mmCIF file of C-alpha atoms in Angstrom:
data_model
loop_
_atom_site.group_PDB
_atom_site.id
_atom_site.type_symbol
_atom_site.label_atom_id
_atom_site.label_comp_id
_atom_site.label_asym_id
_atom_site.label_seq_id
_atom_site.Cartn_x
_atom_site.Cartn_y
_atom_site.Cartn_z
ATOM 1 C CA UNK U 1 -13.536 14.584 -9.395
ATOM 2 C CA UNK U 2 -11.537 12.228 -8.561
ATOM 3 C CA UNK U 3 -13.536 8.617 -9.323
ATOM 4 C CA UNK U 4 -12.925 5.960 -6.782
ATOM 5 C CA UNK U 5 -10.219 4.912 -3.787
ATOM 6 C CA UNK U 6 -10.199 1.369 -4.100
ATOM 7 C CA UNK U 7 -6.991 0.320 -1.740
ATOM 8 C CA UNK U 8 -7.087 2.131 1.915
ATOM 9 C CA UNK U 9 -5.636 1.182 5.361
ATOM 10 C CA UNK U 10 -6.892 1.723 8.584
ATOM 11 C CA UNK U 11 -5.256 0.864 12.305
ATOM 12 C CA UNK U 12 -6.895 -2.588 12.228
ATOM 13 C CA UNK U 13 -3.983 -3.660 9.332
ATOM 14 C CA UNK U 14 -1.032 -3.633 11.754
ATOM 15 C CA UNK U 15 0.691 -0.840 9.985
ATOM 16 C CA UNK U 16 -2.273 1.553 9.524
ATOM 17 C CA UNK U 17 -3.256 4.837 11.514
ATOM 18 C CA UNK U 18 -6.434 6.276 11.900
ATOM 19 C CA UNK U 19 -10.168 4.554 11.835
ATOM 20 C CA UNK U 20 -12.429 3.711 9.472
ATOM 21 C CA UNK U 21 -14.481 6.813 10.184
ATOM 22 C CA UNK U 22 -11.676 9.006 9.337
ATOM 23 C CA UNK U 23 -11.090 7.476 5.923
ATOM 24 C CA UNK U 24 -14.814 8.448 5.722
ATOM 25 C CA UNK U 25 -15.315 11.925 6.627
ATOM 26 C CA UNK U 26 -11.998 12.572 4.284
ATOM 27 C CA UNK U 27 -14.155 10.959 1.004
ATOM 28 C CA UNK U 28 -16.754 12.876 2.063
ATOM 29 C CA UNK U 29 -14.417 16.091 2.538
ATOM 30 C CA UNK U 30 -12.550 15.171 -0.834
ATOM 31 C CA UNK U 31 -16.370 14.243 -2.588
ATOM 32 C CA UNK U 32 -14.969 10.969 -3.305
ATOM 33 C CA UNK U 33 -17.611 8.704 -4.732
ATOM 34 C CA UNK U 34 -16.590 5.420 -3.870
ATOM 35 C CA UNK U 35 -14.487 4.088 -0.598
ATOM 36 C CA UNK U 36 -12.618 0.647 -0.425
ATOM 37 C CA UNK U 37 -11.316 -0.546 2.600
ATOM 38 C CA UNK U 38 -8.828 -3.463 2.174
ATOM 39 C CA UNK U 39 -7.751 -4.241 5.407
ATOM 40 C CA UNK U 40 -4.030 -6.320 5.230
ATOM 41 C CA UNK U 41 -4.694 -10.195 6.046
ATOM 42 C CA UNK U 42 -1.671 -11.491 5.277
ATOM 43 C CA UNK U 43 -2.271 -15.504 4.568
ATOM 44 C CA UNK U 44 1.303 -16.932 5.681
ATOM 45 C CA UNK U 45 0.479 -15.612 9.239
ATOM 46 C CA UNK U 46 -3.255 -16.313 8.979
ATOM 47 C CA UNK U 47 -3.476 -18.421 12.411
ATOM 48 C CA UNK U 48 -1.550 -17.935 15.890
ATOM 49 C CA UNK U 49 1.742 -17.886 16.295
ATOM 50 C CA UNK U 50 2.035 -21.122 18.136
ATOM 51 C CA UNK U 51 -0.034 -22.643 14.501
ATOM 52 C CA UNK U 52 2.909 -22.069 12.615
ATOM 53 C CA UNK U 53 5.734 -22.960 15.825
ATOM 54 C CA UNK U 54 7.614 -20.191 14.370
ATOM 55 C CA UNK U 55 9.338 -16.726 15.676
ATOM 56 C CA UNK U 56 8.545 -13.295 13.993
ATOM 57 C CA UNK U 57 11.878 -12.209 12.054
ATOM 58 C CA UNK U 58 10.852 -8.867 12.610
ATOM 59 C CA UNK U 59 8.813 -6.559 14.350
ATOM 60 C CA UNK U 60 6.356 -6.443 11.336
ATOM 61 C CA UNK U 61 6.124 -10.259 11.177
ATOM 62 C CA UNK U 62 2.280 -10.183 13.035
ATOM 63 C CA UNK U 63 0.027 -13.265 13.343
ATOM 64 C CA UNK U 64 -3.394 -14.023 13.402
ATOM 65 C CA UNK U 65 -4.301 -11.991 9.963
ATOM 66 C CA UNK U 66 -8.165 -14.656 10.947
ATOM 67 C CA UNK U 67 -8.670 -12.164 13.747
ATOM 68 C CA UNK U 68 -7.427 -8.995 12.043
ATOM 69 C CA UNK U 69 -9.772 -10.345 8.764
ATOM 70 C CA UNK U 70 -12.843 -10.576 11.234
ATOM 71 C CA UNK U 71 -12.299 -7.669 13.415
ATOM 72 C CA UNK U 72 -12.189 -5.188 9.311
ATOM 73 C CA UNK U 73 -15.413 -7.314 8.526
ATOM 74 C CA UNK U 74 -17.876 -6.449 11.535
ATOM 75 C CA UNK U 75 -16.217 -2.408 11.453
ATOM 76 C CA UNK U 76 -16.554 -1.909 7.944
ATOM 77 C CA UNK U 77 -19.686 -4.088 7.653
ATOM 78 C CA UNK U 78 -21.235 -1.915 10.354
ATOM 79 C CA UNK U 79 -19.844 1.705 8.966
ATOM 80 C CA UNK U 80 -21.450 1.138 5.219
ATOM 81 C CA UNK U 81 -25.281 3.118 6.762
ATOM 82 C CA UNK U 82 -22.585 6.063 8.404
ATOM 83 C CA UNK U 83 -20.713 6.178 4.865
ATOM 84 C CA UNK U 84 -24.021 6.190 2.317
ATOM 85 C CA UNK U 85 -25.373 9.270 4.050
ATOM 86 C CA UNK U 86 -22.348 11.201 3.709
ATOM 87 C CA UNK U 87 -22.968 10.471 -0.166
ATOM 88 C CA UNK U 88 -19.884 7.520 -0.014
ATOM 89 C CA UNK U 89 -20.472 4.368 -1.679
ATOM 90 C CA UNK U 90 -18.568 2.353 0.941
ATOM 91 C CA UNK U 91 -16.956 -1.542 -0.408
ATOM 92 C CA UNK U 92 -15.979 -4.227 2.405
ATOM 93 C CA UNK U 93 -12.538 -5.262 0.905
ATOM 94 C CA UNK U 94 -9.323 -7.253 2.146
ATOM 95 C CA UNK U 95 -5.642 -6.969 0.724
ATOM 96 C CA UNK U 96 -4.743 -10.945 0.976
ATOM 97 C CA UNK U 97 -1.198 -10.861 1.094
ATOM 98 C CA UNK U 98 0.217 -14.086 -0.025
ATOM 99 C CA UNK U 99 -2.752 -16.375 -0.928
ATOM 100 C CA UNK U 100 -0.390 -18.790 -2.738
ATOM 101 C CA UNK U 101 1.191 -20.197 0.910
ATOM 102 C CA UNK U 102 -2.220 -22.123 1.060
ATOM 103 C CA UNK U 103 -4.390 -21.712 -2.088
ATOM 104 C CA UNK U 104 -7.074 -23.913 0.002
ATOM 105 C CA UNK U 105 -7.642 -21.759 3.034
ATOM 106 C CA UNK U 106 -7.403 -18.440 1.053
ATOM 107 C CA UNK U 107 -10.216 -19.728 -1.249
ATOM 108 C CA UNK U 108 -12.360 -20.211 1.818
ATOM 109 C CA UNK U 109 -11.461 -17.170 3.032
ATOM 110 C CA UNK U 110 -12.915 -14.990 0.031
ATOM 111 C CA UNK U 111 -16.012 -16.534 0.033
ATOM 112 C CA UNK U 112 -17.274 -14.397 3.196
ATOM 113 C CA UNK U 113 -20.534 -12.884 2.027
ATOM 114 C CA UNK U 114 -19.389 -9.715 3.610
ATOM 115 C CA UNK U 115 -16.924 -8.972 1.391
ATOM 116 C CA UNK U 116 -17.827 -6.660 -1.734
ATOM 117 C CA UNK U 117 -14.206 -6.542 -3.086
ATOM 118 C CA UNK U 118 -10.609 -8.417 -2.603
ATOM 119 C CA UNK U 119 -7.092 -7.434 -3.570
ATOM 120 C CA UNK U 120 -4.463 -10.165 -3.880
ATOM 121 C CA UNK U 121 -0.884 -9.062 -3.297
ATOM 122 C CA UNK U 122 2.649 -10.263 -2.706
ATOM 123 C CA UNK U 123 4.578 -8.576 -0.187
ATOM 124 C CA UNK U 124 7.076 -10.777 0.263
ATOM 125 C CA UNK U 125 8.523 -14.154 -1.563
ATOM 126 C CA UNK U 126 7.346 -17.487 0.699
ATOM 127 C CA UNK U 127 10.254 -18.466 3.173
ATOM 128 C CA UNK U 128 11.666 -14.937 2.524
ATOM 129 C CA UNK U 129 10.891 -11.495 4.740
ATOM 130 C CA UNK U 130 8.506 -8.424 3.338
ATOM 131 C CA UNK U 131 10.640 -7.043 0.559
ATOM 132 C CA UNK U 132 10.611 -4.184 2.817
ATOM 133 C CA UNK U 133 12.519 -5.559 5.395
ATOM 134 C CA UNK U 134 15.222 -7.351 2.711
ATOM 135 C CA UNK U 135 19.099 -5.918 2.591
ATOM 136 C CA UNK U 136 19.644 -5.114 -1.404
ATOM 137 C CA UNK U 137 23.611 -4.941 -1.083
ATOM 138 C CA UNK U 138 23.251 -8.836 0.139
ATOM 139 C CA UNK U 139 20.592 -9.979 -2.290
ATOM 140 C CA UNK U 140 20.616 -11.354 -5.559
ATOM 141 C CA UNK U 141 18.416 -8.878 -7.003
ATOM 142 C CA UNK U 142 17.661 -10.545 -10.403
ATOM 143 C CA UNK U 143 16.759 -13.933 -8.160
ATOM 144 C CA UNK U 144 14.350 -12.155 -6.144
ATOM 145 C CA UNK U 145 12.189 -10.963 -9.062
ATOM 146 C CA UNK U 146 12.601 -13.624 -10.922
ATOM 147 C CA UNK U 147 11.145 -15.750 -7.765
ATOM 148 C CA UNK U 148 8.979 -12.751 -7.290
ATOM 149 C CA UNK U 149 7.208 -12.786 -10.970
ATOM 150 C CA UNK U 150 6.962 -17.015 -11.086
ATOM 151 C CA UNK U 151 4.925 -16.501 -7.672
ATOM 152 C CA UNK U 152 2.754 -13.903 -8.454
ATOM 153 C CA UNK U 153 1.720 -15.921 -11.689
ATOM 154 C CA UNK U 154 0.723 -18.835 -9.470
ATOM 155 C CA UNK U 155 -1.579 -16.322 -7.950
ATOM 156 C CA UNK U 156 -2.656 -15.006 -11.204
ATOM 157 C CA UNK U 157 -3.600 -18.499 -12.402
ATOM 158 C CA UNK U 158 -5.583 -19.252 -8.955
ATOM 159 C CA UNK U 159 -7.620 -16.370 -9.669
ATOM 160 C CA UNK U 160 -9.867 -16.599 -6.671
ATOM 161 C CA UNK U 161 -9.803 -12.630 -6.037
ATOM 162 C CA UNK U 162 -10.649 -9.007 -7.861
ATOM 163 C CA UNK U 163 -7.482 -7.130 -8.596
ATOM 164 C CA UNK U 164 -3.734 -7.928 -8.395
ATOM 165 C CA UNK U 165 -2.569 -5.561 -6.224
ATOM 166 C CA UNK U 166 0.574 -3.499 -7.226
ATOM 167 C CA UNK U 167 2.011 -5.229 -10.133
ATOM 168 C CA UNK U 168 5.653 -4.136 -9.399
ATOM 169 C CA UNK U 169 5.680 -3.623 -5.396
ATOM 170 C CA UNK U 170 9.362 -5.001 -5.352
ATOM 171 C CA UNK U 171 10.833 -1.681 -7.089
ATOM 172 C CA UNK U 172 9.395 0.241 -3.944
ATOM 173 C CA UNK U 173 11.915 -0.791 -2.279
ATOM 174 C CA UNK U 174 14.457 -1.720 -4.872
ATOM 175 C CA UNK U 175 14.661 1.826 -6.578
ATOM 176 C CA UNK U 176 12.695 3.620 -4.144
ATOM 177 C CA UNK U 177 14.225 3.160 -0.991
ATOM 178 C CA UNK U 178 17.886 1.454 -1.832
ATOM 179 C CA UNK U 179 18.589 3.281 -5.136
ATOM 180 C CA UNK U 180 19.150 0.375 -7.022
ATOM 181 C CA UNK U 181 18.060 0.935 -10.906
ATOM 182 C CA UNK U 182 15.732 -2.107 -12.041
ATOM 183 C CA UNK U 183 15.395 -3.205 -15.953
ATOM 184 C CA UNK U 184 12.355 -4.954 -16.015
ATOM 185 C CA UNK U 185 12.469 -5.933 -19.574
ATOM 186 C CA UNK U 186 14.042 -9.575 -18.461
ATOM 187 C CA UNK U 187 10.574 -10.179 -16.874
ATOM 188 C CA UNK U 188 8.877 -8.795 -19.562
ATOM 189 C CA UNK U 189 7.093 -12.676 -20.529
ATOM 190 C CA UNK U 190 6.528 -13.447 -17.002
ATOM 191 C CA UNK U 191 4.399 -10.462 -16.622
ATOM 192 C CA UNK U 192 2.827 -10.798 -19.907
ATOM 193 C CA UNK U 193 2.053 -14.552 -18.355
ATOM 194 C CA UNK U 194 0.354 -12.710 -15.172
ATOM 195 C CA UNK U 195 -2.156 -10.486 -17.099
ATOM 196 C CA UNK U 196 -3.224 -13.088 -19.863
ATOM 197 C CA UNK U 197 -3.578 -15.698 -16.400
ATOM 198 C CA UNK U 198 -5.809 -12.556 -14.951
ATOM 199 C CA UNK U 199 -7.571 -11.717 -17.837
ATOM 200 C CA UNK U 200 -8.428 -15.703 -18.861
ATOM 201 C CA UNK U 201 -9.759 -15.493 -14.905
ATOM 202 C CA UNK U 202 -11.847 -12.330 -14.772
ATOM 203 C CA UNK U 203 -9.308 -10.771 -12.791
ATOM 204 C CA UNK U 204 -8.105 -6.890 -13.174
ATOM 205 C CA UNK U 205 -5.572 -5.030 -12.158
ATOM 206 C CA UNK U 206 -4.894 -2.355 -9.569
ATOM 207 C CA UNK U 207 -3.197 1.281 -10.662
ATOM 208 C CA UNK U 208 -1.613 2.081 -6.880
ATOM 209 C CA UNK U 209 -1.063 5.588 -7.046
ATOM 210 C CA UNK U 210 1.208 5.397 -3.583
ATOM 211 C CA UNK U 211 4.618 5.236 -5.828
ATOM 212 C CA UNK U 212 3.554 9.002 -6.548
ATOM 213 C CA UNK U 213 4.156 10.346 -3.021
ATOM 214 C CA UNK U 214 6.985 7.933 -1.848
ATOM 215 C CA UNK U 215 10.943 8.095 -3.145
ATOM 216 C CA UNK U 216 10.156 5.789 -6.518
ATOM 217 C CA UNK U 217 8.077 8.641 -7.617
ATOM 218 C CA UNK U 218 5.950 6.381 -10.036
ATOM 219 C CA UNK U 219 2.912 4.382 -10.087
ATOM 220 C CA UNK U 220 2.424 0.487 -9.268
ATOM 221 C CA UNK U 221 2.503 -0.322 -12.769
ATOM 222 C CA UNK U 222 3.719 2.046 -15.198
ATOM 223 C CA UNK U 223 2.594 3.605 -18.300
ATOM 224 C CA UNK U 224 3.872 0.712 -20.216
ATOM 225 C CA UNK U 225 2.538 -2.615 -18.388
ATOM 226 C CA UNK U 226 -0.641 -0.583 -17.851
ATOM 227 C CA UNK U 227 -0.629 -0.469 -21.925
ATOM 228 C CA UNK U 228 0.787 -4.126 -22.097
ATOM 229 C CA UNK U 229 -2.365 -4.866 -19.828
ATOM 230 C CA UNK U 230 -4.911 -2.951 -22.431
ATOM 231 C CA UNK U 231 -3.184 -4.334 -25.114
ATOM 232 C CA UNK U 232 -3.728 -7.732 -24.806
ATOM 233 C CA UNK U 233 -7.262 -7.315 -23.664
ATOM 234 C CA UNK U 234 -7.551 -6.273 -19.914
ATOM 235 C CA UNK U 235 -10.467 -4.166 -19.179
ATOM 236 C CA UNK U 236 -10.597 -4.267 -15.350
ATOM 237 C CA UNK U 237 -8.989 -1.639 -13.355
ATOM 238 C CA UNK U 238 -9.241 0.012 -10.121
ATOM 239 C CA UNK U 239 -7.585 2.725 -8.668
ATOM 240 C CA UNK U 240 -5.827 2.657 -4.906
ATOM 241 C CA UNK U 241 -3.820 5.371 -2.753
ATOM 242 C CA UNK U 242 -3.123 2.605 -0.412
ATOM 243 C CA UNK U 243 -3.448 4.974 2.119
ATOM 244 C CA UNK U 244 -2.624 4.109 5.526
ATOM 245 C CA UNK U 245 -4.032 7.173 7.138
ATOM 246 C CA UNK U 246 -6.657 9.307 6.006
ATOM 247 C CA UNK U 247 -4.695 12.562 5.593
ATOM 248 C CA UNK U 248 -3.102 9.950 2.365
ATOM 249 C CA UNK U 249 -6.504 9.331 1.047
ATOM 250 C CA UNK U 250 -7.039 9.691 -2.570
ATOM 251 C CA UNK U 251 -3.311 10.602 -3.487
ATOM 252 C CA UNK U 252 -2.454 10.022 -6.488
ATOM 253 C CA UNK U 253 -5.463 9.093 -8.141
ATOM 254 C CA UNK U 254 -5.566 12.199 -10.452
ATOM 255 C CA UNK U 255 -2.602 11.654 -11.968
ATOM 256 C CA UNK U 256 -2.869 7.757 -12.046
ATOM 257 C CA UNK U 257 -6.652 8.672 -14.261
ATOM 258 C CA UNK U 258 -4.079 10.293 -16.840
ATOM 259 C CA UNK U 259 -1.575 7.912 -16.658
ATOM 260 C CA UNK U 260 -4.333 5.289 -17.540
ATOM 261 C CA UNK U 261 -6.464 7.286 -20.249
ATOM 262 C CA UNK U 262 -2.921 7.501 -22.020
ATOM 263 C CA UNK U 263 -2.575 3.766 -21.840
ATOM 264 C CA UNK U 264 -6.240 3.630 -23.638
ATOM 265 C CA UNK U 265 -8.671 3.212 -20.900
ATOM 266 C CA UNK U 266 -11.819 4.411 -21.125
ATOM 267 C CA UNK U 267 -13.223 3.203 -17.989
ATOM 268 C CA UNK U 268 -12.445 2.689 -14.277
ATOM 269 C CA UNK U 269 -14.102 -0.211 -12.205
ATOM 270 C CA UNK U 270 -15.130 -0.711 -8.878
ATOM 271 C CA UNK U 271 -16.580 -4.163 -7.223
ATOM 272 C CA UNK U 272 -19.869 -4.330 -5.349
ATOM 273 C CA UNK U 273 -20.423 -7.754 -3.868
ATOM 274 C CA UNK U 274 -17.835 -9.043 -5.773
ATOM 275 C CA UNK U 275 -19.388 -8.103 -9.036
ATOM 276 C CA UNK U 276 -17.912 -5.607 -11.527
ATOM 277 C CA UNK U 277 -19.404 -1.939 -11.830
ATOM 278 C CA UNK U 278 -17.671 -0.274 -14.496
ATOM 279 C CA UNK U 279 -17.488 3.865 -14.651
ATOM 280 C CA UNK U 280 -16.979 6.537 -17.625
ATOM 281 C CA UNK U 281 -13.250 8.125 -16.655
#
C-alpha cells in the first residue's frame, strides 16, 4: 500500500486540472491513507498585479497567489469531513514558491491555523522566469544552478516551512526537457549546506516521485542526495506525485518507497497541524 501523497495539485493552482474531490475519490479508489493538498502560492506574485507595477513575461506569470492561498484554504478546509469518511486522512497544505522574495510576508503567511502542512520550493531564480519557461541554448547553465543552490540555501536557513520541495527541480527541465546532461557534483557543498540548514531547522525533505513519469525519468532527489540527506542526520521525509490531476495521483510513490529504503530510511512522515507524524515504511 502505497503510504502517503504528500504534494497534489488541483485547478485552484493555475496549472492544475480537476477538484479537490477528485483527488479524493482517487485516494480512496487507490486506498491511499493520507492526502496532501499543496495548492501553488507562489510568493513573488503574492499581491495584484498593479502591487508589483509589473507585466507577466509569460502566460504562466499569474498574480494574486493571497487569493489563490485563501480560495485552497476554505475548499480544502471544508473537504477534510468528505475525505475522513472515505477512510482519507486529508492535510491542508500550500507549495510556497519562492518565500525568499520577502522572508517577512511568507512567515506571516504560514502561520494560518488552517494549514496542517507547507512545502517550500523554488521554481524559478528571483528576477529570472520559471526554469520552465528559460531557453538552455542561451543560458549559462552552470550560473543558473549555481544562483539556483545559493537561493535555495537562503530558504533552507529561514526554515519557516515543512519540507523542501524537489531538491533538484532545475534538471526537469535541464535534462528532462532540453537534453542537456547535468554533473551535479560542482554543487555537491552547496547542497550539503541546504540539508545540514534543514536539518539544524526541523525541516525535511520531499522525495517527488513526478521525475518518474516525465522525460528525466528520475526522482526529485536521487538515490544519492537522498543518502547524503540520511547520512548526515535527516530523518524527515515525505513523499509527493505532485500531481496536477487526479488520474496522476500517487505515481511514483512505490518506487520512490524503494528508492528511499535503499538510501536507509526506515520511516516516512506526514504533518498534521504542522507537527510531525512519523510512519513504519
Amino acid at each position: 500500500m502505497l503510504p502517503m501523497d504528500c504534494h497534489t495539485h488541483t485547478k485552484i493552482s493555475p496549472d492544475g486540472t480537476g477538484t479537490v474531490q477528485q483527488l479524493c475519490d482517487r485516494a480512496a479508489e487507490l486506498g491511499l491513507p493520507v492526502l496532501a493538498v499543496t495548492e501553488h502560492v507562489e510568493m513573488n506574485r503574492f499581491f495584484s498585479q498593479a502591487h508589483y507595477g509589473i507585466q507577466p513575461r509569460n502566460e504562466w506569470e499569474v498574480f494574486s497567489h493571497a487569493a489563490v492561498l485563501e480560495q485552497s484554504l476554505e475548499t480544502l478546509t471544508a473537504a477534510k469531513e468528505q475525505a475522513v469518511q472515505q477512510g482519507v486522512t486529508f492535510l491542508c497544505g500550500m507549495e510556497m514558491g519562492q518565500p525568499n522574495a520577502d522572508f517577512g510576508l511568507s512567515e506571516s503567511v504560514v502561520k494560518d491555523v488552517r494549514l496542517d502542512f507547507v512545502i517550500a520550493s523554488l521554481h524559478e531564480l528571483l528576477e529570472q522566469p520559471d526554469f520552465f519557461c528559460l531557453d538552455y541554448r542561451q543560458e549559462s547553465i552552470l550560473a543558473l544552478l549555481e544562483d539556483y543552490f545559493s537561493q535555495l540555501y537562503d530558504i533552507c536557513r529561514w526554515g519557516k516551512f515543512d519540507v523542501l520541495g524537489h531538491l533538484t527541480y532545475p534538471l526537469r527541465y535541464i535534462e528532462g526537457e532540453a537534453g542537456i546532461p547535468v554533473e551535479l557534483s560542482p554543487y555537491e557543498e552547496q547542497i550539503r549546506a541546504c540539508f545540514r540548514a534543514l536539518i539544524a531547522n526541523g525541516c525535511g525533505i520531499e522525495l517527488n516521485a513526478s521525475g518518474f513519469r516525465q522525460k528525466y525519468g528520475k526522482p526529485f532527489p536521487t538515490l544519492e542526495y537522498l543518502q547524503m540527506y540520511r547520512e548526515l542526520g535527516g530523518e524527515i521525509l515525505t513523499f509527493g506525485s505532485d500531481a496536477h490531476c487526479a488520474e496522476d495521483l500517487g505515481k511514483g510513490i512505490a518506487d520512490g518507497v524503494q528508492l528511499a529504503k535503499a538510501a536507509g530510511f526506515t520511516n516516512a512522515c506526514y504533518f498534521v497541524k504542522r507537527k510531525p507524524v512519523f510512519l513504519t515504511i
